[in-house]
Every structure is written in C-alpha cells, then in structure tokens.
Amino acid sequence: SRNGAAAVFPIVGDKVVITRQEQPHKSEYLGVVGGMMDPWEDPQTTATRELREETGMEATECTFLYKQKVGLWVDAYRHYYLAKWCEIVAEPELDGGEKIQLVYLSFEDFVDHVVSEKTQGDHAFREWLLHRHYLDGWWDKVRKLFLW
C-alpha cells in the first residue's frame, strides 16, 4: 500500500490551466497540476496544496470529479478535482530543481491535449474523458462543469 495522489484542473476565466514542467533528471513535458498525498492528508487537501505550491493559486471552489486506481497491484488512487474561479495569490513554492510554467487553454484545446496524449501523467483522466464522451449529452455537461 502507498499514498495516493491528487490532480487538479484549475479554471481561470474561461481557460483550463495545465503546466509545462521540468523536473530534475526528466525532459520537459506538459502535465496537470498535482502530486502525491502526504500520509496525513486527505485527497482534497492534497489538491488544494498542490494548486498553491505549483501555481500560486487558490480556488473559490474545489469540486471532486472522480478517482481512479493507480495500478492493478497498488492499493492507491489518483483523485481528480476541478478548481473553479482560481486566482494567483502568491508565488509558487516549487521543489528544488523544479520549473513550472502555466499554460492557459480553451476547453476545446484542453480536451485535444488530453485526448491526443500531448500531456503526461493523466492516462486515467484520458480514459474517463473518452468513455464519458460517448454518453448522451455528456459533452455539454462536462463543458458546463468546467466553464461555469
């Protein structure tokens, strides 16, 4: 067993924020805001902490979307949150050697990035998005969830 993780999709105006990241010993990549849960944290606390640490943002509302098991043999989950009405309130608090640039995408460009695998670390979200895409009326519901 290990700690889970949380991923958060910040919304600023009508844009979804992802990150362009450089981590020590890793090539630059596009990814979602998020990280591992500390042993004493619940998933929403992790999402809120990671949002503040990686972006300097706080959200008026942080809504749980869903959770996905990390792996077949691992008893841990990645929890996905939507952070609405975000604003930058402080400088990011990055780990040593970490570089993060915020990338603001329209909802359509965000979905394109996720579905076309241009972002890393969000395979479970991609599966969820693709699966839900085929449900009646779902696309409009998700768009409204993200943008209002």
GROMACS .gro file of C-alpha atoms in nm:
model
  148
    1SER     CA    1   0.000   0.000   0.000
    2ARG     CA    2   0.115   0.354  -0.068
    3ASN     CA    3  -0.025   0.705  -0.054
    4GLY     CA    4  -0.245   0.813  -0.340
    5ALA     CA    5  -0.222   1.128  -0.546
    6ALA     CA    6  -0.439   1.421  -0.643
    7ALA     CA    7  -0.467   1.605  -0.973
    8VAL     CA    8  -0.642   1.936  -1.012
    9PHE     CA    9  -0.768   2.123  -1.317
   10PRO     CA   10  -0.764   2.497  -1.237
   11ILE     CA   11  -1.009   2.720  -1.421
   12VAL     CA   12  -0.916   3.087  -1.474
   13GLY     CA   13  -1.190   3.276  -1.655
   14ASP     CA   14  -1.280   3.051  -1.947
   15LYS     CA   15  -0.940   2.876  -1.957
   16VAL     CA   16  -0.823   2.544  -1.816
   17VAL     CA   17  -0.468   2.559  -1.679
   18ILE     CA   18  -0.210   2.287  -1.739
   19THR     CA   19   0.163   2.307  -1.680
   20ARG     CA   20   0.482   2.294  -1.879
   21GLN     CA   21   0.720   2.127  -1.633
   22GLU     CA   22   1.086   2.049  -1.596
   23GLN     CA   23   1.178   1.809  -1.319
   24PRO     CA   24   1.529   1.701  -1.220
   25HIS     CA   25   1.650   1.418  -1.448
   26LYS     CA   26   1.337   1.441  -1.667
   27SER     CA   27   1.270   1.605  -2.004
   28GLU     CA   28   1.030   1.898  -2.029
   29TYR     CA   29   0.666   1.789  -2.055
   30LEU     CA   30   0.309   1.917  -2.041
   31GLY     CA   31   0.115   1.787  -1.743
   32VAL     CA   32  -0.160   1.851  -1.494
   33VAL     CA   33  -0.128   2.023  -1.158
   34GLY     CA   34  -0.096   1.765  -0.883
   35GLY     CA   35   0.120   1.534  -0.681
   36MET     CA   36   0.148   1.267  -0.417
   37MET     CA   37  -0.056   1.277  -0.097
   38ASP     CA   38   0.132   1.322   0.228
   39PRO     CA   39   0.044   1.047   0.481
   40TRP     CA   40  -0.166   1.284   0.696
   41GLU     CA   41  -0.360   1.440   0.406
   42ASP     CA   42  -0.697   1.366   0.255
   43PRO     CA   43  -0.721   1.396  -0.127
   44GLN     CA   44  -0.886   1.740  -0.133
   45THR     CA   45  -0.618   1.882   0.099
   46THR     CA   46  -0.354   1.747  -0.140
   47ALA     CA   47  -0.529   1.902  -0.440
   48THR     CA   48  -0.551   2.240  -0.265
   49ARG     CA   49  -0.186   2.221  -0.152
   50GLU     CA   50  -0.057   2.122  -0.495
   51LEU     CA   51  -0.261   2.400  -0.659
   52ARG     CA   52  -0.097   2.655  -0.428
   53GLU     CA   53   0.254   2.507  -0.449
   54GLU     CA   54   0.268   2.460  -0.828
   55THR     CA   55   0.070   2.764  -0.943
   56GLY     CA   56   0.042   3.008  -0.651
   57MET     CA   57  -0.336   2.990  -0.700
   58GLU     CA   58  -0.630   2.948  -0.469
   59ALA     CA   59  -0.977   2.844  -0.582
   60THR     CA   60  -1.316   2.962  -0.461
   61GLU     CA   61  -1.448   2.610  -0.522
   62CYS     CA   62  -1.269   2.275  -0.548
   63THR     CA   63  -1.501   2.001  -0.674
   64PHE     CA   64  -1.428   1.628  -0.674
   65LEU     CA   65  -1.460   1.476  -1.023
   66TYR     CA   66  -1.371   1.111  -0.970
   67LYS     CA   67  -1.096   0.873  -0.860
   68GLN     CA   68  -0.903   0.605  -1.046
   69LYS     CA   69  -0.693   0.323  -0.906
   70VAL     CA   70  -0.324   0.397  -0.970
   71GLY     CA   71  -0.237   0.046  -1.081
   72LEU     CA   72  -0.357  -0.311  -1.079
   73TRP     CA   73  -0.131  -0.420  -0.792
   74VAL     CA   74  -0.122  -0.092  -0.599
   75ASP     CA   75  -0.379  -0.007  -0.332
   76ALA     CA   76  -0.382   0.367  -0.405
   77TYR     CA   77  -0.596   0.609  -0.604
   78ARG     CA   78  -0.546   0.926  -0.801
   79HIS     CA   79  -0.821   1.174  -0.716
   80TYR     CA   80  -0.924   1.434  -0.975
   81TYR     CA   81  -1.058   1.778  -0.881
   82LEU     CA   82  -1.187   2.080  -1.066
   83ALA     CA   83  -1.073   2.412  -0.912
   84LYS     CA   84  -1.305   2.695  -1.016
   85TRP     CA   85  -1.261   3.071  -1.001
   86CYS     CA   86  -0.888   3.046  -0.942
   87GLU     CA   87  -0.664   3.343  -0.891
   88ILE     CA   88  -0.295   3.381  -0.823
   89VAL     CA   89  -0.244   3.488  -0.461
   90ALA     CA   90   0.124   3.407  -0.407
   91GLU     CA   91   0.444   3.292  -0.574
   92PRO     CA   92   0.457   2.916  -0.641
   93GLU     CA   93   0.655   2.710  -0.387
   94LEU     CA   94   0.844   2.474  -0.616
   95ASP     CA   95   1.068   2.186  -0.514
   96GLY     CA   96   1.441   2.218  -0.576
   97GLY     CA   97   1.520   2.191  -0.947
   98GLU     CA   98   1.153   2.204  -1.044
   99LYS     CA   99   1.043   2.455  -1.310
  100ILE     CA  100   0.675   2.508  -1.387
  101GLN     CA  101   0.518   2.741  -1.642
  102LEU     CA  102   0.140   2.782  -1.656
  103VAL     CA  103  -0.032   2.714  -1.988
  104TYR     CA  104  -0.384   2.854  -2.037
  105LEU     CA  105  -0.601   2.655  -2.280
  106SER     CA  106  -0.954   2.689  -2.409
  107PHE     CA  107  -1.172   2.394  -2.308
  108GLU     CA  108  -1.153   2.255  -2.661
  109ASP     CA  109  -0.771   2.281  -2.670
  110PHE     CA  110  -0.752   2.124  -2.323
  111VAL     CA  111  -0.958   1.825  -2.437
  112ASP     CA  112  -0.744   1.799  -2.751
  113HIS     CA  113  -0.427   1.791  -2.539
  114VAL     CA  114  -0.567   1.519  -2.313
  115VAL     CA  115  -0.719   1.302  -2.585
  116SER     CA  116  -0.419   1.328  -2.820
  117GLU     CA  117  -0.179   1.238  -2.535
  118LYS     CA  118   0.010   1.568  -2.552
  119THR     CA  119   0.009   1.577  -2.172
  120GLN     CA  120   0.176   1.330  -1.934
  121GLY     CA  121   0.051   1.172  -1.617
  122ASP     CA  122  -0.321   1.184  -1.688
  123HIS     CA  123  -0.396   0.850  -1.855
  124ALA     CA  124  -0.682   0.779  -1.616
  125PHE     CA  125  -0.838   1.117  -1.692
  126ARG     CA  126  -0.799   1.050  -2.065
  127GLU     CA  127  -0.983   0.718  -2.026
  128TRP     CA  128  -1.258   0.885  -1.822
  129LEU     CA  129  -1.294   1.167  -2.074
  130LEU     CA  130  -1.305   0.932  -2.374
  131HIS     CA  131  -1.550   0.697  -2.204
  132ARG     CA  132  -1.782   0.981  -2.097
  133HIS     CA  133  -1.759   1.148  -2.439
  134TYR     CA  134  -1.985   0.881  -2.582
  135LEU     CA  135  -2.267   0.923  -2.331
  136ASP     CA  136  -2.574   1.118  -2.446
  137GLY     CA  137  -2.547   1.488  -2.374
  138TRP     CA  138  -2.229   1.436  -2.174
  139TRP     CA  139  -2.008   1.673  -2.373
  140ASP     CA  140  -2.225   1.977  -2.294
  141LYS     CA  141  -2.249   1.874  -1.928
  142VAL     CA  142  -1.870   1.850  -1.892
  143ARG     CA  143  -1.816   2.178  -2.074
  144LYS     CA  144  -2.062   2.349  -1.837
  145LEU     CA  145  -1.895   2.184  -1.537
  146PHE     CA  146  -1.556   2.321  -1.642
  147LEU     CA  147  -1.666   2.664  -1.759
  148TRP     CA  148  -1.931   2.771  -1.515
   0.00000   0.00000   0.00000
